[in-house]
Every structure is written in structure tokens, then in C-alpha cells.
């Protein structure tokens, strides 16, 4: 029986954070360190005519100034794309641009100085002469004739097109439909806004020609690979990448960024440690952003509410350059999710990925899946209203029955497990759904605009079987690594390729190891983030750490147990099959004779003394496993929200929020609940307040936290959470991802709640964010 | 984010401060710094020198008299919010200060600093207009009083001269008068916490009817405005829902050239002003009873 | 132009010549090496840099070191006494009030100020009291619970 897995252990990483001892990159201070700052474009689109660095170079305290050309002459390479869908055009992206600036924030030069203050002063002294060019910022307009061309390499601004599903079945469904729901929608641009701005520190050892780079990354090994093979040219064995404590990522710290190249390049050039720390404004104009879809979609139904077809065409704004995994998000993580929780045959989706004069777009918490859930659950909701069916009833009518798992959707995925009926039973009961509807009817009589929003969402988490990823365009594999090193005293270190930036792996992974080996969690140390210590690992994103990284740990533990059994069998003079490895205590004993036993520590010590090992068994007690998942896992959720809309001003107040999620087996309920609630609040941010807005010149209108509205504490009531657990058969822990479900479900749940509140006024759909003005205007328009 | 370089002076007396402002062209007064320093960090403000008046004594007292309250310009928002004297004599200021910025901003930001900065989205200017407050400024030639109505000149511009320092704000101790009530309401920007629209209403009742009223709207225009048409419409009526709604409907008349931004267009600002005026007048009237 | 400042941080007085433009947060982080106080934005919104200045929570990114001359500053590093966590720190640990930990020092310092002023806040008062602090991970819920825990513990 599991002793630690399934328990709400307090986090082991917390003592350092609550005492101000977090080890973030920006905290690193090295002797003789110099400070880097980047000169960035104030234009959305402009040709660089001249760069004059003389004044900046003369400022006392400035060590050197470099332009993009200096970097190219010094050997840097182009930033590569890690997900190449067929016939994709990946336009050139240098660490600092040389010909044109293509978005506000595009880097054109850099300064290294004795202090960060001087570097900032010097940046202001760099004179760049620009020829301003017309800009394009809209995903769909970019693909229209006559749109300003962002890259000559893609004269139509189209980077790629992609489609999936059964088009003929879809067309048939719409031909024979009783009812069709049509919807045009925009899934707006978001700015991820991890609280820690990105940072990099580089130290060059001229004697050994070793480079160490500390960077705020969710995946240090792939970053090292890209630096070595493509952008920096320092070989992998001479390059150490460390991603220490990282202050949140939400996807935005997956990607390979120019500053990770420039900082070590400059450090080597001036032979001094160099530090770069992003400001918030730089973060808003250079960290990859999220979502930004323009979509036409429709749903075919029978009169009884049976969904027979879904047809989607989306233009995905990829921004000014193709970021590392950008093409993955709107293809294999979006269109493949169009089946939702439902059994629908006729699904077809197609995608146009366009280039615009905006910050590059890539994965942001949910990444493709919230976009899919948003459109499906909006369509279902509208269908329910138009067919006069209760929104939960129409969903139940279309659920994939629990006895049909594994379920093959028409859009590639095979869902692992689920019980959507039970999920909704639970959320209905927790939220007291019937009462909510009765209360709503009462409130409406008094002229109050109360809305009850429902959504049921699916996620594909834990990417991915490497071969499948490869067939879809991935340049890398998506396995994960774990090395378990048991020391002679029986203490354990876990070297994981996963990376924690808030997820609590130091706790949950220790819980898993403790149960696998029968040791105490406090005797297990989880090490991550340092390529000099960990095996090559793929890192953390897509809610993959426990399902893929955790499974690697389980498999490595199994190898250790197997070795323990061999040593114990030899020393206890028993056959291996007569031995029991007691995972509660770590003891290996002879079946029926519990006193004939070897403790875990004894076996570890024996493995290292090697005085008495079975013939041929190598000494040492350390095992590594590279785990390649058999499939994604498919967490799912049912959320209900109640909101009130101010009839005079359009302000939305959340009165109640209930979330029931199936994230498979749960290792640490405290941490999982934290992930779900945090995710919900982020999802609500998209629904109500967040919008990375550009004007027609490509100016970002929300570049600081004065304009970009992330949720605050006073927007929320206490969120109620519940769970059902259907174990995923795809991994040894039975787990599914938990990091993104909240975000995926919350956005559309709130949107549906607001539309439900406004339904008596005839409002059908409002684009997000549902700011008071937009809601008020929609109410006016309907009158 | 780093500000550009500047010279820094920390005078001990007002006279010294005024002399420093006279001597250093382009110098700015630094009080709590919560309007100025963020602008300097973004390098949109680049003053050559800062005259830090934070240590000058006698500028942070709240003195309540029978008819009026004198508030030192360096009084922090937190001190205003927590002031027992103001709660008794002029509670609308406590109400306003408690909504201003956030905890940390209230601990540092000062009333004088906020007024002298004249941000269209600030809260105090609107309330000062409604209260018909008086600003006292000290300059080379001595002290002068400026009425709130004449203090705010334009976007981020006041009647203060470059070498003048706002020292005292005088507001009526309206709770000492019979049947006076006030209310400040704010539609808070979800990111900046500034007022998208702020409405301050003062209502005085005589024999159950509105004897006097002052209504000011901030955030909609570069400086807060008095809504005289709305005020006139209400004077002489009983403060019924209908009378107040009819008066509030005239708020738009006072708003010329309304501002517009990503969050709220001109139309919506007028809508907010109208709705909030109605609500503020109702609450002020209730409080006056 | 340099300015001499003398600031007592966590009970220890530090006298330094600084540039007038040096922000208090950089004085703490770079001059004194107290990196627990973080910088998360440019515009005084996020509250990651919150410290107590003469007992009141302030955003140290919006205070010049020169303005803090002669003052007492308490940072997250100075909150635990003799190895015993402050009740608010304990609450954050007990209630899982943090994930990535970056906003945490500022959140904790703001909460300390809040409880100093109002030892028994309602949930609404706590949420209102956190309006100057942004957390992107937790959704605030467990931060509210952490502060409630600390309030209860203090009795």
C-alpha cells in the first residue's frame, strides 16, 4: 500500500522560499560581473537604416556595444524551429535582427556595462535610424492580399497550413443536420506574465573553454542542445546549462530566446561573467505570448441535441517569428482536441499559421487545448439554448460512454479513460445545480442578471510518444529521464529531466520514490535543472512531469528493486522468487520468514562495498531510465460558475465556482488542488480581464502591468474543488496531467456563465475579455 | 527599470526647498514618489533634479477645526484613511483614501503629491472639486490659496508654479453641519487600480429637500469636472430615486472631450459617470439624513 | 553626485555612499546581497518587492535608497526570529500558499502589515489587502487561507 502517494505532504521546497532564500537567476552575483541590456525596437515594423553606437560606447562604464551583425560575424546561428509541420516556412531569426524590426521589442543591439544602471543609460544612447513600414497584426488579415509582408521568405505571410479529420463525414453531417450552429470567434492574445521576468547569467572559463549558463528555463537540456547545435556553437560537453529556481513559466519559459545566446556570447567575448535581467516591459514585448486565433466554426446537430459534425477553420497568429514550438500548439494540440468529451464522427479542422508584426506566439498554459475547449463548449452551449435543452443534458447526451475507452476520435487521439457522467454527477451535486437554476429564475424575476455557466473539457497532457511526435513534425523526442542514485548509506538522490518552477516536484517526486523503494521522503533529494548533474531530459510543459517524468522514476525504481532482490537473494541464500520487497519499509525478506531480511540501507551499502555480491553483478546502486510514454493522458473536467452581471454597467462578479476534475491518480492532493485553483484563476483572467492588444501600427497597448490586467485576489470567491479518479492505463502511476486543466476549463465556463446571464436580453456571444464595456455594449445592442 | 541620473536635494525647510526649486531648472518636487518614480523608471519623466521634501517638518498634520479641516500635503493616503478626525469631520476623504492605489501605495503616497501630479485617473482631485477644497501653496513670494476649481489646469498640469510647493489642503468639516453627506465611488481599472471614472457627490438636505449639492466626475476628462446641470436639476427636490436619476442623466452635459482608451471608450466613461453619479448621489443623500 | 545613506536593515545599520537614483530594492539586493526581495514589474503593480519601511509595507522598487535614509527596513530575511518562522511564513507553508515562490516574500510582508493593522481580518478584507500584490500561480486562495491561519494562530 502506498504510504506517501496520495497524501497532502507539505512542500519540502517551501522553507527556502518563505524565508527569501529562493535561488532565482537574477539573484546570482559573480566576481567581476558585467551587465547586459538590449536595445529594442519601438516600432512594430521598420527597416533599419543605420545604427550608431558611438555615443553609447563612450559612456563611462560601458564595456562594449554589439549589433546583430557583430553577433553574426562572431558566429551565432539562427534560432531554429522545433516543430516542422509539412511545407512550413520558418523565416530567418537572428538573436539580434539586422535588416528589419518586425515587432515592438525586437532586439537590434546590446550593451554590456559595469552596472545595470549604466547599461540602461547606454541603451538610450544607441541611435537607430528607422524607416517605418506599414504593419499587420491580425491573424487573418495577414493572409489577405496586399497585407504588409513581414518576411520576404513568406511573401503571403503564411508560414504553414494544416488540417485534420474526416472532411467527407463532416460535410455529410452538415448536409443531414436538423440544426446548425455557426459562430465566428476570436481567442484573444494573452501575455503569460510569469512573476519572475526572464534572466540569464553566463560565465566563461577561458582556461578550460567551458561555458556555464544560468537561465530561466523550463527545460535546460533542450536549451543546451539548441545552443550547441544551432545558435551558440559551444559543444554540448563544454556547455553547462543551469535552470535553478524559476519563478513561474506557464509555457513562456520553454522556448529558446535570443538573450540565452547573446549573454554567453558576450561573456566569452569580454571574458567576464555577464548578467541580463528582463524588465517587465521587455517581458511583455519579448516573452512568447499565447493564443490569438481567429476562427470560423460550426456544429451540426439533430433536433434531440445529438452532435453530428464540427467544422473549424482557424487563422493562428504566430507573431513576427516562428518560436521554438509555435507550430505545434495550433495543430497537434488544438485541432486534435476538437472531439471534446463527445462522440462525434464528422469532425474537420484546418489551420493557417500566419506571420504578423507582433511578439511571437507559442505555448501558454493550456496551449491549444483551451482554444479547442472554448470553441466546442461555446458551440454546445449555444446549441443547447437554440434547441431549448438544458446545457448539462445536451452534454450528457453526447458523452463518450465510459465503457468505450480507449476511444479513438476522428482527430487522431485515442483517449485513455474517463467517466464523464460521473464527473458531471459530482459537479451537479457539489454546485447544487438544480438550486442554482431555481435561484436564477427567481433573480430574473427581480431583474437581476444571474448566469450559470457549465463546461466540460478535455485535455491531452503528458506529451508524447516520441515516434508519434516525430511523425507530426517534432524535431525532438518527448520521453523523460530519471536517474536514481542510492548512496551507500541508503539516502537517495533523484536526478530528473523534469523541471519544477512552482509545481512542487521536490515533494511529489520524493513521495513517489519513498513508496517505490520503501524509504522516508526526507531521505530522498530531488535534483533538477543542472545539465551537469541530470541526464538529458526534456523538461516540464504540457502537464507532463508526473506522467512522463514520474513514470521514469518508477521504472528506475523498479530496476533498483530488481538489483536489491539480486543482492538480497545472494546474501540471504534464497531464490529471488522467494523474496519479498516490502515497499513500505524497504526491507527485502524471505516469504514467510520476515526476520530473514535485509534492510534497504544494508543492501545499498553491500552494493558499494561489493564484498559479497552475486557473481557478475556490477557494484554500485544507481539506475537510470528513459521513459517514452505509450500515449498522452486525457484529463477531463466539469466546471460550473455562477456570475452576476451589473445591469447598469456590465461589470461581472463571480459568485460561485465549482470545479470537478479527473486528473487520474493523485500523488499529492494539496499540490493538485493548488494547480487546479491557480489554473482556474488564470483561465478566468482570459475570460474577464486579459488582452494583449496591439494597435494598427503594431504598438502593444498593454506592455506594462498598468494596462495588462492579470487577476487580483478580490475578483474571486473561494473556489470549490472536487475530483473523480479514473486511472490512466498508459503509465505505471495511473496519473494524468493536472497543471492545465483548470485554465482550459475556466475560460469557457465563465464565458458561458456571462452569456447565460445575458440570454434573456438576446445576447448570443461576446468576444473576450468580457470587460464591463463590452458586456454593456452587447446589452445595448440587443435592446 | 532604472531612472536616469538626477541631482538630489533633501532640504530641511520649506524656504530651502523653494530656493532649490528656483535654482535648479527642471527640478521636480519629490514627496512620496508614487507618481513620479514610476514615470522616471519608464524614462518618460527625466527631471534634472529632485527636491525631496519628505523630511520637512509640519507638512503631515491633520488639524480639524469646527468649520474646516487642514491637511498637510505630506499626509499619506494611509494616514488619511485611518484619521479619526477626518472620519468625524470629512469622511468622504477616508472613503477615498481607502480605495486609492493599494496598501503599499497608501503607505507611501501623499495627498499633496497626488494633487500636484494631477493625473486624470487620480481619486483625490475629483473629491477636492466636489468639496470645493482650497490648496495652499508656498513660493518665493509667500503663501497663496488656490481654489480646487482653479487648481487643475490641464493634463498633469496644475496652477502651481515651478518653484511653488503645495503645503496644505483645506476641506470643509461637513459632518459638523446639519444634514450633509458625501460619497465617493470609483470604477477601478483592473490593472492599474487607478480610477477609470471616479464620482464624488456632496448632498446637503434642508427640510428633507436637497438644499445644496456638488457633484464631480473624474477620469472621464483630463481634469475632473463639476456637473452643474445635474446639480441644478436636483436642488430643491426631495432626493427620491427618480429625482436623482433625472439629475444624473444630466451628467453627460458636463463631460466635454471625454477620454478614450483600450479599457473604456468615451461612451462607456459617460455611461459609468452617469450610473455612478446616481449611486453616489443616493448614498450621499442617505448619509445626509 | 553621491549620497550618504544610513539604513537599518533587519536590525543591522548599513552606511553607504549611493547614487541618488539607486532604488531601495537594489540597495537591498545588490549592495547588501539580500536577494529575498524580488522585482517583478516596472510600475509598482506586482508587489514582489514589498518590504516594511519603518513598520509599513512599501514597494521598495518605488522608494529611493536616499528616501529611506535613517529608516528601519525589514525584509523577508529578517522576519523569522531566532530560527522560528513568523506566523505568516508558517501559514504559507501549512496552507500551500506558494508555488513558484517569486511573489511570496512580497506577499508575506504585505500580510504582516495587514495583520499588524487588523489582526482579525475578514476574507474580504484580506483579499482587498492583497490588491497591491500579484500572484500568477496560486489563484490567491491558499494565500488567503495562509493569512487566516496566521491570524488564528496569533489569537
CSV table of N, CA, C and O in Angstrom, one decimal, chain C residues 49-133:
chain,number,residue,atom,x,y,z
C,49,UNK,N,8.3,43.2,-4.5
C,49,UNK,CA,9.4,43.9,-3.8
C,49,UNK,C,9.0,44.5,-2.5
C,49,UNK,O,9.8,45.3,-1.9
C,50,UNK,N,7.9,44.1,-1.9
C,50,UNK,CA,7.4,44.7,-0.7
C,50,UNK,C,8.3,44.4,0.5
C,50,UNK,O,8.7,43.2,0.7
C,51,UNK,N,8.6,45.5,1.2
C,51,UNK,CA,9.4,45.3,2.5
C,51,UNK,C,8.6,46.2,3.5
C,51,UNK,O,7.8,47.0,3.1
C,52,UNK,N,9.0,46.1,4.8
C,52,UNK,CA,8.5,47.0,5.8
C,52,UNK,C,9.5,48.2,5.9
C,52,UNK,O,10.6,48.0,6.2
C,53,UNK,N,9.0,49.4,5.7
C,53,UNK,CA,9.8,50.6,5.9
C,53,UNK,C,9.2,51.3,7.1
C,53,UNK,O,8.1,51.7,7.1
C,54,UNK,N,10.0,51.4,8.2
C,54,UNK,CA,9.5,51.9,9.5
C,54,UNK,C,8.2,51.2,9.8
C,54,UNK,O,7.2,51.9,10.2
C,55,UNK,N,8.1,49.9,9.6
C,55,UNK,CA,6.9,49.2,10.0
C,55,UNK,C,5.8,49.1,9.0
C,55,UNK,O,4.9,48.3,9.2
C,56,UNK,N,5.8,49.9,7.9
C,56,UNK,CA,4.7,49.9,7.0
C,56,UNK,C,5.2,49.2,5.7
C,56,UNK,O,6.3,49.5,5.2
C,57,UNK,N,4.3,48.5,5.1
C,57,UNK,CA,4.6,47.8,3.8
C,57,UNK,C,4.7,48.8,2.7
C,57,UNK,O,3.9,49.6,2.5
C,58,UNK,N,5.8,48.7,2.0
C,58,UNK,CA,6.0,49.6,0.9
C,58,UNK,C,6.6,48.8,-0.3
C,58,UNK,O,7.2,47.8,-0.1
C,59,UNK,N,6.5,49.4,-1.5
C,59,UNK,CA,7.1,48.7,-2.6
C,59,UNK,C,8.5,49.3,-2.8
C,59,UNK,O,8.7,50.5,-3.2
C,60,UNK,N,9.5,48.5,-2.5
C,60,UNK,CA,10.9,49.0,-2.5
C,60,UNK,C,11.4,49.4,-3.8
C,60,UNK,O,12.5,50.0,-3.9
C,61,UNK,N,10.7,49.1,-4.9
C,61,UNK,CA,11.1,49.5,-6.2
C,61,UNK,C,10.6,50.9,-6.5
C,61,UNK,O,10.9,51.5,-7.6
C,62,UNK,N,9.9,51.5,-5.6
C,62,UNK,CA,9.3,52.8,-5.8
C,62,UNK,C,9.7,53.7,-4.6
C,62,UNK,O,9.0,54.7,-4.3
C,63,UNK,N,10.9,53.4,-4.0
C,63,UNK,CA,11.4,54.2,-3.0
C,63,UNK,C,12.9,54.3,-3.3
C,63,UNK,O,13.6,53.3,-3.6
C,64,UNK,N,13.4,55.6,-3.3
C,64,UNK,CA,14.9,55.7,-3.4
C,64,UNK,C,15.6,55.3,-2.1
C,64,UNK,O,15.1,55.6,-1.0
C,65,UNK,N,16.7,54.7,-2.3
C,65,UNK,CA,17.5,54.4,-1.0
C,65,UNK,C,17.7,55.7,-0.2
C,65,UNK,O,17.6,55.7,1.0
C,66,UNK,N,17.9,56.8,-1.0
C,66,UNK,CA,18.1,58.1,-0.3
C,66,UNK,C,16.9,58.5,0.6
C,66,UNK,O,17.0,59.1,1.6
C,67,UNK,N,15.7,58.1,0.1
C,67,UNK,CA,14.5,58.4,0.8
C,67,UNK,C,14.4,57.6,2.1
C,67,UNK,O,13.7,58.0,3.1
C,68,UNK,N,15.0,56.5,2.1
C,68,UNK,CA,15.0,55.6,3.3
C,68,UNK,C,16.1,55.9,4.3
C,68,UNK,O,16.2,55.2,5.3
C,69,UNK,N,16.9,56.9,4.0
C,69,UNK,CA,18.0,57.3,4.9
C,69,UNK,C,17.4,57.5,6.3
C,69,UNK,O,16.5,58.2,6.5
C,70,UNK,N,18.1,56.8,7.3
C,70,UNK,CA,17.7,57.0,8.7
C,70,UNK,C,16.5,56.1,9.1
C,70,UNK,O,16.0,56.1,10.2
C,71,UNK,N,16.0,55.3,8.1
C,71,UNK,CA,14.9,54.4,8.4
C,71,UNK,C,15.2,53.0,8.8
C,71,UNK,O,16.4,52.6,8.6
C,72,UNK,N,14.3,52.3,9.3
C,72,UNK,CA,14.4,50.8,9.5
C,72,UNK,C,13.7,50.1,8.5
C,72,UNK,O,12.5,50.3,8.2
C,73,UNK,N,14.3,49.1,7.9
C,73,UNK,CA,13.7,48.2,6.9
C,73,UNK,C,13.7,46.8,7.4
C,73,UNK,O,14.7,46.3,8.0
C,74,UNK,N,12.6,46.1,7.2
C,74,UNK,CA,12.5,44.7,7.5
C,74,UNK,C,12.3,44.0,6.2
C,74,UNK,O,11.3,44.3,5.5
C,75,UNK,N,13.1,43.1,5.8
C,75,UNK,CA,12.9,42.3,4.6
C,75,UNK,C,12.5,40.9,5.0
C,75,UNK,O,12.5,40.5,6.2
C,76,UNK,N,12.2,40.1,4.0
C,76,UNK,CA,11.7,38.7,4.3
C,76,UNK,C,12.8,37.9,5.1
C,76,UNK,O,12.5,37.1,5.9
C,77,UNK,N,14.1,38.3,4.8
C,77,UNK,CA,15.2,37.6,5.5
C,77,UNK,C,15.2,37.9,7.0
C,77,UNK,O,15.7,37.1,7.8
C,78,UNK,N,14.5,39.0,7.4
C,78,UNK,CA,14.6,39.4,8.8
C,78,UNK,C,13.3,39.1,9.6
C,78,UNK,O,13.1,39.5,10.7
C,79,UNK,N,12.4,38.3,8.9
C,79,UNK,CA,11.1,38.0,9.5
C,79,UNK,C,11.1,36.9,10.6
C,79,UNK,O,10.5,37.1,11.7
C,80,UNK,N,11.8,35.9,10.3
C,80,UNK,CA,11.9,34.8,11.3
C,80,UNK,C,12.8,35.2,12.4
C,80,UNK,O,13.8,36.0,12.2
C,81,UNK,N,12.4,34.9,13.7
C,81,UNK,CA,13.2,35.3,14.8
C,81,UNK,C,13.8,34.1,15.5
C,81,UNK,O,13.1,33.1,15.8
C,82,UNK,N,15.2,34.1,15.7
C,82,UNK,CA,15.9,33.0,16.3
C,82,UNK,C,15.5,31.7,15.7
C,82,UNK,O,15.2,30.7,16.4
C,83,UNK,N,15.4,31.6,14.4
C,83,UNK,CA,15.1,30.3,13.8
C,83,UNK,C,13.6,29.9,13.8
C,83,UNK,O,13.2,28.9,13.3
C,84,UNK,N,12.8,30.8,14.4
C,84,UNK,CA,11.3,30.5,14.4
C,84,UNK,C,10.6,31.3,13.4
C,84,UNK,O,10.8,32.5,13.3
C,85,UNK,N,9.9,30.6,12.5
C,85,UNK,CA,9.2,31.3,11.5
C,85,UNK,C,8.1,32.2,12.0
C,85,UNK,O,7.5,31.9,13.1
C,86,UNK,N,7.9,33.3,11.4
C,86,UNK,CA,6.8,34.2,11.7
C,86,UNK,C,5.5,33.4,11.3
C,86,UNK,O,5.5,32.6,10.5
C,87,UNK,N,4.4,33.7,12.1
C,87,UNK,CA,3.1,33.0,11.9
C,87,UNK,C,2.7,33.1,10.4
C,87,UNK,O,2.1,32.1,9.9
C,88,UNK,N,3.0,34.2,9.7
C,88,UNK,CA,2.5,34.3,8.3
C,88,UNK,C,3.4,33.3,7.5
C,88,UNK,O,2.8,32.7,6.6
C,89,UNK,N,4.7,33.3,7.7
C,89,UNK,CA,5.5,32.3,7.0
C,89,UNK,C,5.0,30.9,7.2
C,89,UNK,O,4.9,30.1,6.2
C,90,UNK,N,4.7,30.6,8.4
C,90,UNK,CA,4.2,29.3,8.8
C,90,UNK,C,2.9,29.0,8.0
C,90,UNK,O,2.7,27.9,7.5
C,91,UNK,N,2.0,30.0,8.0
C,91,UNK,CA,0.7,29.9,7.3
C,91,UNK,C,0.9,29.5,5.8
C,91,UNK,O,0.3,28.7,5.3
C,92,UNK,N,1.9,30.2,5.2
C,92,UNK,CA,2.1,30.0,3.8
C,92,UNK,C,2.6,28.5,3.6
C,92,UNK,O,2.3,27.9,2.5
C,93,UNK,N,3.4,28.0,4.5
C,93,UNK,CA,3.9,26.7,4.3
C,93,UNK,C,2.7,25.7,4.6
C,93,UNK,O,2.5,24.7,3.8
C,94,UNK,N,2.0,25.9,5.7
C,94,UNK,CA,0.9,25.0,6.1
C,94,UNK,C,-0.2,24.9,5.0
C,94,UNK,O,-0.7,23.8,4.7
C,95,UNK,N,-0.5,26.0,4.4
C,95,UNK,CA,-1.7,26.1,3.5
C,95,UNK,C,-1.3,26.1,2.1
C,95,UNK,O,-2.2,26.3,1.2
C,96,UNK,N,-0.1,25.8,1.8
C,96,UNK,CA,0.4,25.7,0.4
C,96,UNK,C,0.1,27.1,-0.3
C,96,UNK,O,-0.5,27.1,-1.4
C,97,UNK,N,0.5,28.1,0.3
C,97,UNK,CA,0.3,29.5,-0.1
C,97,UNK,C,1.2,30.0,-1.2
C,97,UNK,O,1.3,31.2,-1.5
C,98,UNK,N,2.1,29.0,-1.7
C,98,UNK,CA,3.0,29.5,-2.7
C,98,UNK,C,3.3,28.3,-3.7
C,98,UNK,O,3.1,27.2,-3.3
C,99,UNK,N,3.6,28.7,-4.9
C,99,UNK,CA,4.1,27.7,-5.8
C,99,UNK,C,5.5,28.0,-6.3
C,99,UNK,O,6.5,27.4,-5.8
C,100,UNK,N,5.6,29.0,-7.2
C,100,UNK,CA,7.0,29.3,-7.7
C,100,UNK,C,7.8,30.0,-6.7
C,100,UNK,O,9.0,30.1,-6.7
C,101,UNK,N,7.1,30.7,-5.7
C,101,UNK,CA,7.8,31.4,-4.6
C,101,UNK,C,8.3,32.8,-4.9
C,101,UNK,O,8.8,33.5,-4.0
C,102,UNK,N,8.1,33.3,-6.2
C,102,UNK,CA,8.7,34.6,-6.5
C,102,UNK,C,7.9,35.7,-5.9
C,102,UNK,O,8.5,36.7,-5.4
C,103,UNK,N,6.6,35.7,-5.9
C,103,UNK,CA,5.8,36.8,-5.3
C,103,UNK,C,5.8,36.6,-3.8
C,103,UNK,O,5.3,37.5,-3.1
C,104,UNK,N,6.2,35.4,-3.3
C,104,UNK,CA,6.0,35.1,-1.9
C,104,UNK,C,6.5,36.1,-0.8
C,104,UNK,O,5.8,36.5,0.1
C,105,UNK,N,7.8,36.5,-1.0
C,105,UNK,CA,8.3,37.4,0.0
C,105,UNK,C,7.5,38.7,0.1
C,105,UNK,O,7.2,39.2,1.2
C,106,UNK,N,7.1,39.2,-1.0
C,106,UNK,CA,6.3,40.4,-1.0
C,106,UNK,C,4.9,40.2,-0.4
C,106,UNK,O,4.3,41.0,0.3
C,107,UNK,N,4.3,39.0,-0.8
C,107,UNK,CA,3.0,38.6,-0.2
C,107,UNK,C,3.1,38.6,1.3
C,107,UNK,O,2.2,39.0,2.0
C,108,UNK,N,4.1,37.9,1.8
C,108,UNK,CA,4.3,37.7,3.2
C,108,UNK,C,4.4,39.0,3.9
C,108,UNK,O,3.8,39.3,4.9
C,109,UNK,N,5.3,39.9,3.4
C,109,UNK,CA,5.5,41.2,4.0
C,109,UNK,C,4.2,42.0,4.0
C,109,UNK,O,3.9,42.7,5.0
C,110,UNK,N,3.4,42.0,2.9
C,110,UNK,CA,2.2,42.7,2.9
C,110,UNK,C,1.2,42.1,3.9
C,110,UNK,O,0.5,42.9,4.6
C,111,UNK,N,1.2,40.8,4.0
C,111,UNK,CA,0.3,40.1,5.0
C,111,UNK,C,0.7,40.5,6.4
C,111,UNK,O,-0.2,40.7,7.3
C,112,UNK,N,2.0,40.6,6.7
C,112,UNK,CA,2.4,41.0,8.0
C,112,UNK,C,1.9,42.4,8.4
C,112,UNK,O,1.3,42.7,9.4
C,113,UNK,N,2.0,43.4,7.4
C,113,UNK,CA,1.5,44.7,7.6
C,113,UNK,C,0.0,44.7,7.8
C,113,UNK,O,-0.6,45.3,8.7
C,114,UNK,N,-0.7,43.9,7.0
C,114,UNK,CA,-2.2,43.8,7.1
C,114,UNK,C,-2.6,43.3,8.5
C,114,UNK,O,-3.5,43.9,9.1
C,115,UNK,N,-1.9,42.2,9.0
C,115,UNK,CA,-2.3,41.7,10.3
C,115,UNK,C,-1.9,42.6,11.4
C,115,UNK,O,-2.5,42.6,12.5
C,116,UNK,N,-0.8,43.4,11.2
C,116,UNK,CA,-0.4,44.4,12.2
C,116,UNK,C,-1.5,45.4,12.4
C,116,UNK,O,-1.8,45.9,13.5
C,117,UNK,N,-2.1,45.8,11.3
C,117,UNK,CA,-3.2,46.8,11.4
C,117,UNK,C,-4.5,46.2,11.8
C,117,UNK,O,-5.4,46.9,12.4
C,118,UNK,N,-4.8,45.0,11.3
C,118,UNK,CA,-6.1,44.4,11.5
C,118,UNK,C,-5.8,42.9,11.8
C,118,UNK,O,-5.8,42.1,10.9
C,119,UNK,N,-5.7,42.6,13.1
C,119,UNK,CA,-5.3,41.2,13.5
C,119,UNK,C,-6.4,40.2,13.1
C,119,UNK,O,-6.0,39.0,13.0
C,120,UNK,N,-7.6,40.6,12.9
C,120,UNK,CA,-8.6,39.6,12.6
C,120,UNK,C,-9.4,40.0,11.4
C,120,UNK,O,-10.6,40.3,11.4
C,121,UNK,N,-8.8,40.0,10.2
C,121,UNK,CA,-9.4,40.5,9.0
C,121,UNK,C,-10.5,39.4,8.5
C,121,UNK,O,-10.3,38.2,8.7
C,122,UNK,N,-11.5,39.9,7.9
C,122,UNK,CA,-12.4,39.0,7.2
C,122,UNK,C,-11.8,38.6,5.9
C,122,UNK,O,-10.7,39.1,5.5
C,123,UNK,N,-12.4,37.6,5.2
C,123,UNK,CA,-11.8,37.1,3.9
C,123,UNK,C,-11.8,38.3,3.0
C,123,UNK,O,-10.8,38.5,2.2
C,124,UNK,N,-12.9,39.1,3.0
C,124,UNK,CA,-12.9,40.2,2.1
C,124,UNK,C,-11.8,41.2,2.3
C,124,UNK,O,-11.2,41.7,1.4
C,125,UNK,N,-11.6,41.5,3.6
C,125,UNK,CA,-10.5,42.4,3.9
C,125,UNK,C,-9.2,41.9,3.5
C,125,UNK,O,-8.3,42.6,3.1
C,126,UNK,N,-9.0,40.6,3.7
C,126,UNK,CA,-7.7,40.0,3.2
C,126,UNK,C,-7.5,40.2,1.7
C,126,UNK,O,-6.5,40.6,1.2
C,127,UNK,N,-8.6,39.8,1.0
C,127,UNK,CA,-8.5,39.9,-0.5
C,127,UNK,C,-8.3,41.4,-0.9
C,127,UNK,O,-7.5,41.7,-1.8
C,128,UNK,N,-8.9,42.3,-0.2
C,128,UNK,CA,-8.7,43.7,-0.5
C,128,UNK,C,-7.3,44.1,-0.2
C,128,UNK,O,-6.7,44.9,-0.9
C,129,UNK,N,-6.8,43.6,0.9
C,129,UNK,CA,-5.5,44.0,1.4
C,129,UNK,C,-4.4,43.5,0.5
C,129,UNK,O,-3.2,43.9,0.5
C,130,UNK,N,-4.7,42.5,-0.4
C,130,UNK,CA,-3.7,41.9,-1.3
C,130,UNK,C,-3.8,42.6,-2.7
C,130,UNK,O,-3.2,42.1,-3.7
C,131,UNK,N,-4.5,43.7,-2.8
C,131,UNK,CA,-4.7,44.3,-4.2
C,131,UNK,C,-3.4,44.8,-4.8
C,131,UNK,O,-3.3,45.0,-6.0
C,132,UNK,N,-2.4,45.1,-3.9
C,132,UNK,CA,-1.1,45.5,-4.4
C,132,UNK,C,-0.1,44.4,-4.7
C,132,UNK,O,1.1,44.7,-4.8
C,133,UNK,N,-0.6,43.2,-4.7
C,133,UNK,CA,0.3,42.1,-4.9
C,133,UNK,C,-0.3,41.1,-5.9
C,133,UNK,O,-1.4,40.7,-5.8
